[in-house]
Amino acid sequence: MMGELILRNLLHRPLRTLIGAMGIAVEVALVVLIVGLTSGLLTETAKRIEGIGADIMLQPPNSSFLITFGTAPMPIKIGDKLSELKYVQSVAPVLFQFNTSGVEVVYGIDQESFRAVSGGFVFLQGHDLEGPDDILVDDIAAKTKKIQQGETFNIFAHDWHVAGIVEHGKGSRLFVPLATLQGLVGAREKASVFFVKCTRPEHTDDVIDEMHHLLPNYTIRPLKDYLSLMTSTNIPGLESFINAMILLAVIIGLLVIFLTMYTTVIERTRDIGVLKSLGANHWFVIRALLSESATLCALGIAAGIGLSYFVRAGFLWKFPNLTILITSGWILRAAGIALLGALFGASYPAWMASRKDAVEALSYD
């Protein structure tokens, strides 16, 4: 009986049911996509850093695990000292420069040392850096920016020749000669970071100990732990932003359910009077309205999951360099948040309906 009553009530006003379900769907999709975008970008960035193939990363003193864009405070001669350490196979100095026009980090690299650490690029088109104005672009950036091998690409008010298109996954998406970038940004003989490759992975701890003795104030990180550091809780302000977006989504869902159930109670005043005259107590009325709210929420959750994947597909088609990570864990969390919000939003209208007097409800016009 209860199930049939809920179904008939939902089908009685199909447009309102659709609007209510879509409000819940927007709530679920907003939570899933916001978390998926932030976690996806962090995970993808960390994997690209780890994809360089180094064992250790040396940064300036007091550096966070986040790359300090546009800075080059370390003398490049540090690399020579690191190369002399036991168990060190190769050292690659890299200069980071943030490209504001493309919101990306450009790597200034020395081809030989970077190849020794990373194992070299996988070329899809063209060749390695040869001239001072050559640039390498990974396949995702080439697709996003519509860059072809052999074309001219301008960044930092400088024209670069696209020497090759490479497979993504080696830190940056854009690579230029170290010396040229040092000259452009006024950082001659400087590097932002040193990537160190050990002779064997098990020697990493020994090399780190030696590096601490050699450079006691510098920040030294094993890259195997880098992925675990790239979480929203470690990024200043990011956790607050995510929580704010989740709160906004909850408010949207709560208001939609509240308004839907409130108007439902007003429209069905006479129906509630009939139920009470037939012997339904106030708990039956509350259970009926909360069950209807939960059913509406379930429809919205299913629609929200589908909407999340649809929106993600659209974003990835338009912006191939984005990474939106949709996980079953956050789908369940978003569904739980939506369900709790729906029940909370429907609680007052349900309580209000249960308090109606049967005689007054039947006389309601």
mmCIF file of N, CA and C in Angstrom, residues 40 102 256 286 330 353:
data_model
loop_
_atom_site.group_PDB
_atom_site.id
_atom_site.type_symbol
_atom_site.label_atom_id
_atom_site.label_comp_id
_atom_site.label_asym_id
_atom_site.label_seq_id
_atom_site.Cartn_x
_atom_site.Cartn_y
_atom_site.Cartn_z
ATOM 1 N N GLY A 40 41.725 14.702 -9.082
ATOM 2 C CA GLY A 40 42.272 14.256 -10.369
ATOM 3 C C GLY A 40 43.484 15.061 -10.784
ATOM 4 N N GLY A 102 49.054 30.101 -20.234
ATOM 5 C CA GLY A 102 48.518 28.762 -20.397
ATOM 6 C C GLY A 102 48.267 28.038 -19.094
ATOM 7 N N VAL A 256 15.625 22.344 -2.381
ATOM 8 C CA VAL A 256 14.769 21.728 -3.394
ATOM 9 C C VAL A 256 13.797 20.744 -2.747
ATOM 10 N N ILE A 286 4.034 10.809 8.551
ATOM 11 C CA ILE A 286 5.457 11.172 8.488
ATOM 12 C C ILE A 286 6.229 10.157 7.657
ATOM 13 N N TRP A 330 33.526 8.461 -3.492
ATOM 14 C CA TRP A 330 32.891 9.777 -3.436
ATOM 15 C C TRP A 330 31.489 9.743 -4.018
ATOM 16 N N ALA A 353 2.526 18.113 8.371
ATOM 17 C CA ALA A 353 1.394 17.349 7.848
ATOM 18 C C ALA A 353 0.802 16.440 8.921
#
